[in-house]
Short mmCIF file of C-alpha atoms and ligand atoms in Angstrom, two decimals:
data_model
loop_
_atom_site.label_atom_id
_atom_site.label_comp_id
_atom_site.label_asym_id
_atom_site.label_seq_id
_atom_site.Cartn_x
_atom_site.Cartn_y
_atom_site.Cartn_z
CA MET H 1 17.12 36.64 26.48
CA LYS H 2 19.46 38.36 23.57
CA ARG H 3 17.01 38.42 21.08
CA ARG H 4 15.75 41.53 22.14
CA ASN H 5 18.64 43.30 21.76
CA PHE H 6 19.03 41.98 18.33
CA LEU H 7 15.23 43.14 17.61
CA GLY H 8 15.86 46.45 18.92
CA LYS H 9 13.37 49.32 20.41
CA VAL H 10 11.99 49.52 16.23
CA ALA H 11 11.12 46.17 16.02
CA LEU H 12 7.82 46.28 18.70
CA GLY H 13 5.57 46.23 15.88
CA THR H 14 7.63 42.71 14.86
CA MET H 15 7.00 41.62 18.83
CA SER H 16 3.17 42.11 18.58
CA GLY H 17 2.66 40.02 15.11
CA ILE H 18 4.40 37.45 16.73
CA ILE H 19 2.20 37.57 19.83
CA GLY H 20 -0.56 38.08 17.85
CA SER H 21 -2.10 41.22 19.44
CA GLU H 22 -0.99 44.91 20.24
CA ILE H 23 1.68 45.26 23.24
CA VAL H 24 -0.34 47.95 24.84
CA PHE H 25 2.63 49.50 27.25
CA GLY H 26 5.21 48.34 24.78
CA ALA H 27 6.87 51.65 24.55
CA SER H 28 7.78 50.99 28.56
CA ILE H 29 9.55 47.84 28.00
CA PRO H 30 13.23 47.93 29.09
CA MET H 31 15.57 47.85 26.62
CA ASP H 32 16.77 44.69 28.13
CA TYR H 33 13.59 43.08 28.56
CA LEU H 34 12.25 40.62 26.29
CA PRO H 35 8.26 40.04 27.02
CA ILE H 36 7.58 36.62 28.38
CA ALA H 37 5.23 36.14 25.29
CA LEU H 38 8.58 35.84 23.19
CA GLN H 39 10.97 34.61 25.54
CA GLU H 40 12.43 31.02 24.61
CA ASN H 41 11.84 28.90 27.70
CA ASP H 42 8.10 29.86 27.54
CA PRO H 43 6.51 26.52 27.45
CA PHE H 44 3.25 27.11 25.82
CA LYS H 45 4.99 28.66 22.54
CA MET H 46 7.66 26.53 22.76
CA PHE H 47 6.13 23.60 22.40
CA SER H 48 2.87 24.84 20.50
CA LYS H 49 0.52 24.40 23.66
CA ASP H 50 -2.93 25.44 25.06
CA GLY H 51 -1.74 28.21 27.30
CA GLU H 52 -4.20 26.95 29.94
CA MET H 53 -1.95 23.69 30.15
CA VAL H 54 -0.14 23.25 33.37
CA VAL H 55 3.83 23.26 34.18
CA LEU H 56 4.60 20.71 36.52
CA ASN H 57 9.04 20.91 36.43
CA ASP H 58 10.66 22.71 33.34
CA LYS H 59 13.57 20.56 34.08
CA PRO H 60 12.71 18.18 32.75
CA TRP H 61 9.46 20.04 31.14
CA ASN H 62 6.60 18.13 32.41
CA MET H 63 3.29 19.46 31.60
CA GLU H 64 -0.16 18.45 32.02
CA ALA H 65 -3.82 19.10 30.47
CA LYS H 66 -7.06 19.99 31.87
CA ALA H 67 -10.00 17.89 31.98
CA HIS H 68 -11.40 20.29 28.94
CA LEU H 69 -8.90 20.78 27.14
CA LEU H 70 -9.37 17.12 26.82
CA ASP H 71 -12.80 17.58 24.85
CA ASP H 72 -11.69 16.37 20.96
CA LYS H 73 -11.93 13.01 20.12
CA ILE H 74 -8.25 12.79 18.93
CA THR H 75 -5.93 14.59 21.09
CA PRO H 76 -4.32 17.66 19.37
CA ASN H 77 -0.66 18.23 20.42
CA LYS H 78 -1.94 21.71 22.14
CA SER H 79 -3.56 19.38 24.85
CA MET H 80 -0.99 16.84 24.88
CA PHE H 81 0.39 16.15 28.00
CA ILE H 82 4.29 16.53 27.86
CA ARG H 83 6.58 14.08 30.57
CA ASN H 84 9.99 14.23 30.18
CA ASN H 85 12.77 12.64 32.58
CA GLY H 86 15.39 14.10 30.98
CA LEU H 87 16.38 17.44 28.39
CA ILE H 88 14.37 16.94 25.26
CA PRO H 89 17.37 16.13 22.53
CA GLU H 90 19.13 19.40 21.01
CA LYS H 91 19.96 18.66 18.03
CA ILE H 92 18.14 16.31 15.58
CA ASP H 93 19.96 15.20 12.27
CA VAL H 94 17.25 13.67 10.86
CA GLN H 95 18.43 13.11 7.54
CA ASN H 96 21.56 10.53 9.41
CA TRP H 97 18.46 9.36 11.88
CA SER H 98 18.58 5.48 12.31
CA LEU H 99 17.25 2.72 13.93
CA THR H 100 19.64 -0.20 15.57
CA ILE H 101 17.98 -3.98 16.81
CA ASP H 102 20.51 -5.03 18.73
CA GLY H 103 20.39 -7.21 22.27
CA GLU H 104 21.36 -10.84 23.02
CA SER H 105 18.04 -12.06 21.08
CA VAL H 106 18.63 -10.79 17.40
CA LYS H 107 20.37 -13.04 15.19
CA GLN H 108 22.12 -10.01 14.37
CA ASN H 109 22.25 -6.65 14.83
CA LYS H 110 20.49 -4.79 12.09
CA THR H 111 20.40 -0.83 11.59
CA TYR H 112 17.91 0.89 9.29
CA SER H 113 18.21 4.78 8.39
CA LEU H 114 14.81 6.52 8.57
CA ALA H 115 14.07 6.64 4.76
CA GLU H 116 14.51 2.50 4.94
CA LEU H 117 11.92 2.43 7.72
CA LYS H 118 9.34 4.59 5.88
CA THR H 119 9.62 2.57 2.56
CA LYS H 120 10.31 -1.21 3.59
CA PHE H 121 7.58 -1.91 5.88
CA LYS H 122 3.70 -1.32 5.46
CA ARG H 123 2.37 1.71 7.65
CA TYR H 124 -0.46 1.57 9.89
CA THR H 125 -2.55 4.53 11.80
CA TYR H 126 -4.37 3.71 15.29
CA GLN H 127 -5.71 6.19 18.06
CA LEU H 128 -3.89 5.05 20.80
CA THR H 129 -4.20 6.13 24.39
CA LEU H 130 -1.23 7.08 26.66
CA GLU H 131 -1.56 7.76 30.44
CA CYS H 132 1.44 8.69 32.32
CA GLY H 133 1.59 5.31 35.10
CA GLY H 134 1.58 8.44 37.31
CA ASN H 135 -1.37 10.27 36.51
CA GLY H 136 -3.45 10.98 39.66
CA ARG H 137 -0.66 10.71 41.60
CA SER H 138 -1.21 14.48 43.50
CA GLU H 139 -4.70 13.01 45.55
CA PHE H 140 -2.02 10.38 47.36
CA ASP H 141 -1.80 10.73 51.22
CA PRO H 142 1.00 10.16 52.20
CA PRO H 143 2.26 11.80 49.43
CA ALA H 144 4.38 10.31 46.62
CA LYS H 145 7.27 12.35 45.40
CA GLY H 146 7.30 13.25 41.72
CA ASN H 147 5.29 14.78 39.02
CA GLN H 148 2.08 16.03 41.14
CA TRP H 149 -0.02 15.04 38.52
CA THR H 150 -3.75 15.61 38.90
CA ILE H 151 -5.94 14.04 36.17
CA GLY H 152 -4.20 15.37 32.40
CA ALA H 153 -1.43 13.14 32.14
CA VAL H 154 -3.14 11.26 29.38
CA SER H 155 -3.59 11.34 25.65
CA CYS H 156 -5.45 9.54 22.65
CA ALA H 157 -4.06 10.59 18.95
CA SER H 158 -3.83 8.92 15.97
CA TRP H 159 -0.56 7.53 15.44
CA THR H 160 0.82 6.34 12.14
CA GLY H 161 4.06 4.39 11.75
CA ILE H 162 5.68 0.67 11.21
CA ARG H 163 4.51 -2.00 13.42
CA LEU H 164 7.43 -3.21 15.47
CA LYS H 165 6.80 -6.78 14.81
CA ASP H 166 7.50 -6.22 10.74
CA VAL H 167 10.97 -4.89 11.64
CA LEU H 168 11.48 -6.99 14.42
CA ALA H 169 11.03 -10.25 11.57
CA ASP H 170 13.05 -8.48 9.42
CA VAL H 171 15.78 -8.49 11.77
CA GLY H 172 15.30 -12.28 12.72
CA ILE H 173 14.74 -12.96 16.76
CA LYS H 174 16.02 -15.90 18.35
CA GLU H 175 13.61 -18.07 20.47
CA ASP H 176 15.58 -16.87 23.79
CA ALA H 177 13.77 -13.42 23.37
CA ILE H 178 11.19 -12.45 26.42
CA TYR H 179 11.69 -8.67 26.38
CA ILE H 180 12.37 -5.55 24.34
CA GLY H 181 14.16 -2.17 25.65
CA TYR H 182 14.20 1.03 24.05
CA HIS H 183 17.02 3.53 24.21
CA GLY H 184 16.50 7.45 22.73
CA THR H 185 18.83 10.38 22.24
CA ASP H 186 17.31 12.49 25.15
CA LEU H 187 20.23 13.64 27.40
CA HIS H 188 20.25 12.85 30.86
CA LEU H 189 19.72 15.82 33.48
CA THR H 190 23.08 15.57 34.64
CA ARG H 191 23.94 15.97 30.46
CA ASP H 192 26.80 12.75 31.37
CA PRO H 193 26.29 11.08 28.09
CA LYS H 194 26.95 7.78 29.76
CA LYS H 195 23.63 7.99 31.50
CA GLU H 196 20.47 7.46 29.83
CA PRO H 197 17.79 9.04 31.70
CA ILE H 198 14.96 6.18 30.72
CA SER H 199 15.30 2.86 29.01
CA ARG H 200 12.21 0.61 29.40
CA GLY H 201 10.64 -1.96 27.30
CA VAL H 202 7.65 -4.33 26.79
CA PRO H 203 6.85 -8.43 27.34
CA MET H 204 7.62 -9.81 23.70
CA TYR H 205 4.25 -10.16 23.51
CA LYS H 206 2.97 -6.66 23.91
CA ALA H 207 6.10 -6.14 21.50
CA LEU H 208 4.18 -8.18 18.72
CA MET H 209 1.06 -6.87 18.71
CA ASP H 210 -0.25 -5.55 15.85
CA GLU H 211 -1.05 -1.97 17.69
CA THR H 212 2.70 -1.77 18.23
CA LEU H 213 4.28 0.91 16.53
CA LEU H 214 7.12 2.54 15.50
CA ALA H 215 5.55 5.81 14.67
CA PHE H 216 6.67 8.97 12.64
CA GLN H 217 3.50 10.85 12.80
CA MET H 218 0.97 12.29 15.10
CA ASN H 219 -2.19 13.40 13.95
CA GLY H 220 -1.30 13.06 10.16
CA LYS H 221 1.93 15.43 10.53
CA GLU H 222 5.35 14.94 12.10
CA ILE H 223 5.67 14.10 15.31
CA PRO H 224 6.12 17.45 17.60
CA LEU H 225 9.85 17.56 19.23
CA ALA H 226 8.52 16.97 22.37
CA HIS H 227 6.77 13.91 21.98
CA GLY H 228 9.50 12.17 20.39
CA TYR H 229 10.38 13.66 16.53
CA PRO H 230 11.49 12.08 14.28
CA LEU H 231 10.63 8.15 15.63
CA ARG H 232 9.16 6.90 19.13
CA LEU H 233 8.07 3.70 20.12
CA VAL H 234 4.04 3.75 20.73
CA ALA H 235 2.78 1.39 23.20
CA GLY H 236 -0.97 1.99 24.29
CA GLY H 237 -2.92 0.94 26.76
CA TRP H 238 0.39 0.42 29.19
CA PRO H 239 2.04 3.19 31.22
CA ALA H 240 3.02 5.85 28.75
CA SER H 241 6.85 5.49 29.94
CA VAL H 242 6.96 2.42 27.85
CA SER H 243 6.13 4.20 24.66
CA GLY H 244 9.88 5.63 24.27
CA LYS H 245 10.41 8.82 22.10
CA TRP H 246 13.28 9.72 20.08
CA ILE H 247 14.32 6.21 19.36
CA ASN H 248 17.43 5.05 17.77
CA ARG H 249 17.71 1.92 19.10
CA ILE H 250 15.88 -1.24 20.33
CA SER H 251 17.92 -4.24 22.00
CA VAL H 252 16.04 -7.87 22.18
CA ARG H 253 16.70 -9.01 25.50
CA ASN H 254 17.01 -12.93 26.85
CA LYS H 255 16.00 -11.47 30.11
CA GLU H 256 13.42 -8.74 31.36
CA HIS H 257 15.06 -5.39 30.10
CA ASP H 258 17.17 -3.83 32.76
CA GLY H 259 17.41 -0.66 31.42
CA GLU H 260 16.83 2.79 33.58
CA LYS H 261 13.62 3.31 35.66
CA MET H 262 12.68 -0.64 34.72
CA THR H 263 14.35 -1.65 37.84
CA GLY H 264 14.25 -0.81 41.75
CA SER H 265 10.65 0.36 42.38
CA SER H 266 10.27 2.60 39.34
CA TYR H 267 6.62 2.22 37.26
CA ARG H 268 6.38 -0.63 39.99
CA VAL H 269 3.44 -1.12 42.41
CA PRO H 270 3.09 -3.62 45.66
CA ARG H 271 2.04 -7.32 44.92
CA ASN H 272 -0.15 -7.16 47.41
CA PRO H 273 -2.30 -4.29 49.33
CA VAL H 274 -0.48 -1.89 51.90
CA ALA H 275 -0.98 0.56 54.44
CA PRO H 276 -0.40 3.81 53.43
CA GLY H 277 2.85 4.81 54.03
CA GLU H 278 4.61 1.52 54.39
CA VAL H 279 8.18 0.48 52.83
CA VAL H 280 7.77 -2.20 50.33
CA LYS H 281 10.47 -4.04 49.56
CA GLU H 282 11.92 -4.16 46.47
CA SER H 283 11.19 -8.07 45.74
CA ASP H 284 7.60 -7.56 46.33
CA MET H 285 6.85 -4.90 43.63
CA VAL H 286 5.78 -5.84 40.25
CA ILE H 287 6.41 -3.94 36.84
CA ILE H 288 2.66 -1.94 35.74
CA GLU H 289 1.33 -3.50 32.81
CA SER H 290 -1.99 -2.85 31.25
CA MET H 291 -3.69 0.33 32.89
CA PRO H 292 -7.00 -0.18 35.11
CA VAL H 293 -10.11 1.39 33.81
CA LYS H 294 -10.62 5.20 33.95
CA SER H 295 -12.75 7.95 32.41
CA LEU H 296 -12.87 11.70 32.33
CA ILE H 297 -15.68 14.16 32.08
CA THR H 298 -14.47 16.26 29.10
CA PHE H 299 -17.11 18.46 28.60
CA PRO H 300 -18.74 20.76 30.76
CA LYS H 301 -15.50 22.19 32.37
CA SER H 302 -15.89 22.39 36.27
CA GLY H 303 -18.20 24.97 37.73
CA ALA H 304 -20.87 25.09 34.98
CA MET H 305 -23.74 26.45 35.53
CA LEU H 306 -27.41 25.88 34.02
CA ASN H 307 -31.08 27.20 34.42
CA LEU H 308 -33.33 24.45 35.93
CA GLY H 309 -35.12 22.20 33.19
CA THR H 310 -32.47 22.84 31.00
CA LYS H 311 -30.75 19.66 30.11
CA LEU H 312 -26.58 18.97 30.73
CA ASN H 313 -25.38 17.23 27.87
CA ILE H 314 -21.95 15.82 29.58
CA ARG H 315 -19.72 13.86 26.97
CA GLY H 316 -15.82 12.49 27.91
CA HIS H 317 -13.65 9.51 27.61
CA ALA H 318 -13.57 5.78 28.94
CA TRP H 319 -10.29 3.48 28.93
CA ALA H 320 -9.29 0.32 29.99
CA GLY H 321 -5.73 -0.41 29.17
CA GLU H 322 -5.63 -3.30 27.03
CA LEU H 323 -9.15 -4.46 27.90
CA GLU H 324 -12.35 -2.42 26.45
CA VAL H 325 -14.47 -0.16 28.70
CA ALA H 326 -18.28 -2.11 28.67
CA LYS H 327 -19.88 0.79 30.44
CA VAL H 328 -19.85 4.18 31.87
CA MET H 329 -22.30 5.35 34.21
CA TYR H 330 -22.83 8.78 36.08
CA SER H 331 -23.88 9.55 39.24
CA ILE H 332 -25.41 13.46 40.72
CA ASP H 333 -25.76 11.97 43.71
CA PHE H 334 -22.32 11.59 45.36
CA GLY H 335 -22.13 7.51 44.22
CA ALA H 336 -25.61 6.81 45.92
CA THR H 337 -27.23 5.97 42.39
CA TRP H 338 -25.83 5.46 38.91
CA ARG H 339 -27.21 5.85 35.15
CA ASN H 340 -25.62 4.60 32.10
CA CYS H 341 -24.34 6.81 30.02
CA GLN H 342 -24.26 6.59 26.06
CA LEU H 343 -20.99 4.71 25.12
CA GLN H 344 -19.11 4.43 21.93
CA SER H 345 -17.52 1.71 20.49
CA PRO H 346 -13.41 2.45 20.02
CA ALA H 347 -11.90 3.66 16.70
CA ASN H 348 -9.89 0.56 17.51
CA ARG H 349 -8.08 -1.64 20.09
CA LEU H 350 -6.01 0.65 22.89
CA ALA H 351 -7.70 3.77 21.99
CA TRP H 352 -10.12 5.49 24.24
CA GLN H 353 -14.07 5.14 23.82
CA HIS H 354 -16.27 8.70 24.13
CA PHE H 355 -19.44 8.82 26.39
CA SER H 356 -22.00 11.25 26.42
CA ALA H 357 -25.25 11.66 28.76
CA GLY H 358 -28.00 14.15 29.16
CA ILE H 359 -28.36 14.86 32.31
CA LEU H 360 -31.79 16.76 34.17
CA PHE H 361 -31.22 18.09 37.46
CA PRO H 362 -34.23 17.80 40.39
CA LYS H 363 -34.17 21.24 41.61
CA LYS H 364 -32.16 24.42 42.34
CA GLY H 365 -28.30 24.00 43.93
CA TYR H 366 -25.21 22.74 43.77
CA TYR H 367 -24.53 19.03 42.21
CA GLU H 368 -21.47 17.14 41.70
CA VAL H 369 -21.63 14.64 38.43
CA TRP H 370 -19.09 11.22 39.06
CA ALA H 371 -18.52 8.92 36.07
CA LYS H 372 -17.51 5.68 36.73
CA ALA H 373 -16.16 3.44 34.17
CA MET H 374 -16.29 -0.70 34.07
CA ASP H 375 -14.03 -2.80 31.72
CA SER H 376 -15.29 -5.59 29.71
CA ARG H 377 -14.13 -8.13 33.12
CA GLY H 378 -16.35 -6.21 35.36
CA THR H 379 -13.78 -3.95 37.10
CA ALA H 380 -15.14 -0.38 37.84
CA GLN H 381 -13.02 2.63 38.96
CA PRO H 382 -13.26 3.52 42.65
CA MET H 383 -14.78 6.01 43.43
CA LEU H 384 -11.86 7.52 45.35
CA VAL H 385 -8.62 7.33 45.65
CA PRO H 386 -7.89 3.34 45.23
CA GLY H 387 -4.69 1.65 47.18
CA TRP H 388 -1.93 3.48 48.25
CA ASN H 389 1.47 2.46 46.65
CA PRO H 390 5.10 4.03 47.30
CA LYS H 391 5.36 5.97 43.93
CA GLY H 392 1.83 7.02 43.45
CA TYR H 393 0.82 4.99 40.46
CA LEU H 394 -2.66 4.16 39.21
CA ASN H 395 -4.96 6.18 40.75
CA ASN H 396 -8.06 5.38 38.73
CA ALA H 397 -10.36 6.97 41.11
CA CYS H 398 -14.06 8.91 39.82
CA HIS H 399 -13.48 12.00 37.77
CA ARG H 400 -16.00 14.35 39.37
CA ILE H 401 -17.34 18.07 38.22
CA ALA H 402 -19.39 20.46 40.07
CA VAL H 403 -22.59 21.89 38.58
CA LYS H 404 -24.72 24.55 39.93
CA VAL H 405 -28.27 24.99 38.52
CA LEU H 406 -29.74 28.07 39.43
N1 MTE Z 1 13.18 8.65 25.75
C1 MTE Z 1 12.30 8.98 26.23
N2 MTE Z 1 11.11 8.75 26.36
C2 MTE Z 1 10.10 8.64 26.78
C3 MTE Z 1 10.13 9.21 28.11
C4 MTE Z 1 11.56 10.04 28.35
O1 MTE Z 1 11.31 10.95 29.26
N3 MTE Z 1 12.42 10.10 27.45
N4 MTE Z 1 9.42 9.48 29.54
C5 MTE Z 1 8.18 8.33 29.03
C6 MTE Z 1 7.21 9.11 30.03
S1 MTE Z 1 7.17 8.28 31.73
C7 MTE Z 1 5.96 9.26 29.84
S2 MTE Z 1 4.72 9.09 30.35
C8 MTE Z 1 5.43 9.47 28.11
C9 MTE Z 1 5.16 10.87 28.09
O2 MTE Z 1 5.25 10.64 26.35
P1 MTE Z 1 4.85 12.19 25.98
O3 MTE Z 1 5.61 13.16 26.32
O4 MTE Z 1 4.69 12.53 24.52
O5 MTE Z 1 3.15 13.00 26.42
O6 MTE Z 1 7.03 9.08 27.48
C10 MTE Z 1 8.08 8.07 27.74
N5 MTE Z 1 8.81 7.90 26.97
MO1 MO Z 2 4.92 8.42 32.57
#
């Protein structure tokens, strides 16, 4: 708030310049007041996000997209959801950034500077789907605690970096290695430096996959601060919580990683279906691995209107965790009948796939367009909310948009 005092009233023109349009009643702005668009905690400006993104929490920052904001084939920063468990690192010393590989199952600890990582290992670029395990949580009943994500906690950006497996091979891994765990530099909400906000990981087989990257670029540029600058783990197709941001340490473990949010009921679902509201013993919960098949209609925006006789060309994306999407269907009669959409192959493994369809409606009136994807093993999305679970994970219900034909 001090900036305004510093700028002074004379700086109205400057403020208009930053905002990008005239502040119409600028002369009436009180002396100590900083326009919202310039306040440092304006998340849209701070994170360069689209003004239509939805803030679910500001401590920590959590923001989600709306379906139509995700229309790009490759998600740009402006519509990428933000999920933080703690506070974004405040000071990043990129010159002295390093990554240490340690843990019970390394032959010897090894530390690399960022520059070394970038030059010593071969670079790869993949489009990788990252969906928060809690995406869709808002639809569960009884409600689950946590961010009430609707459909917008998913992205598929293009990530460039080096393969984790190449780094692990360089370090030397013992035969008893079964898991890796990441450590980032974000602060716990309490600011207690001894506590980590989150420290998750993946089994060795996922860590060693070709597409599991230590990324330093997103969409061809440095990773935006909120998304893990200057180094992040990206393991597509799994709950995005395994893709650690701001990482400076990876531990190679001889047991399941037991970092923050790996244990208890975090990112776990009941092994067997439970009744809504049931209390589930921790020993009956299993860690979420590959995410389930899902799709999103990104065009048109729900509420579209068109004239009878005009074709509606819908489009969107579908993804299926570790699997490929085999087909996407749409229905305009609340799921009674389904027709196939055109479906593209993924740019690479673990990238979402684009679908489209041209729809002609039989008469004037209100419709809903529902989309349903099926994975390569024949499992399709449920039409409505799937199995209730205590933490509200894995809601992969069909996405629906409203359409009016005039
Ligand atoms: N260090 C760190 N890494 C993290 C998190 C975090 O809070 N801190 N959140 C995780 C969760 S729960 C998700 S869903 C994704 C979100 O990635 P994004 O904010 O880049 O979209 O980051 C994961 N990696
Ligand atoms: Mo998440």
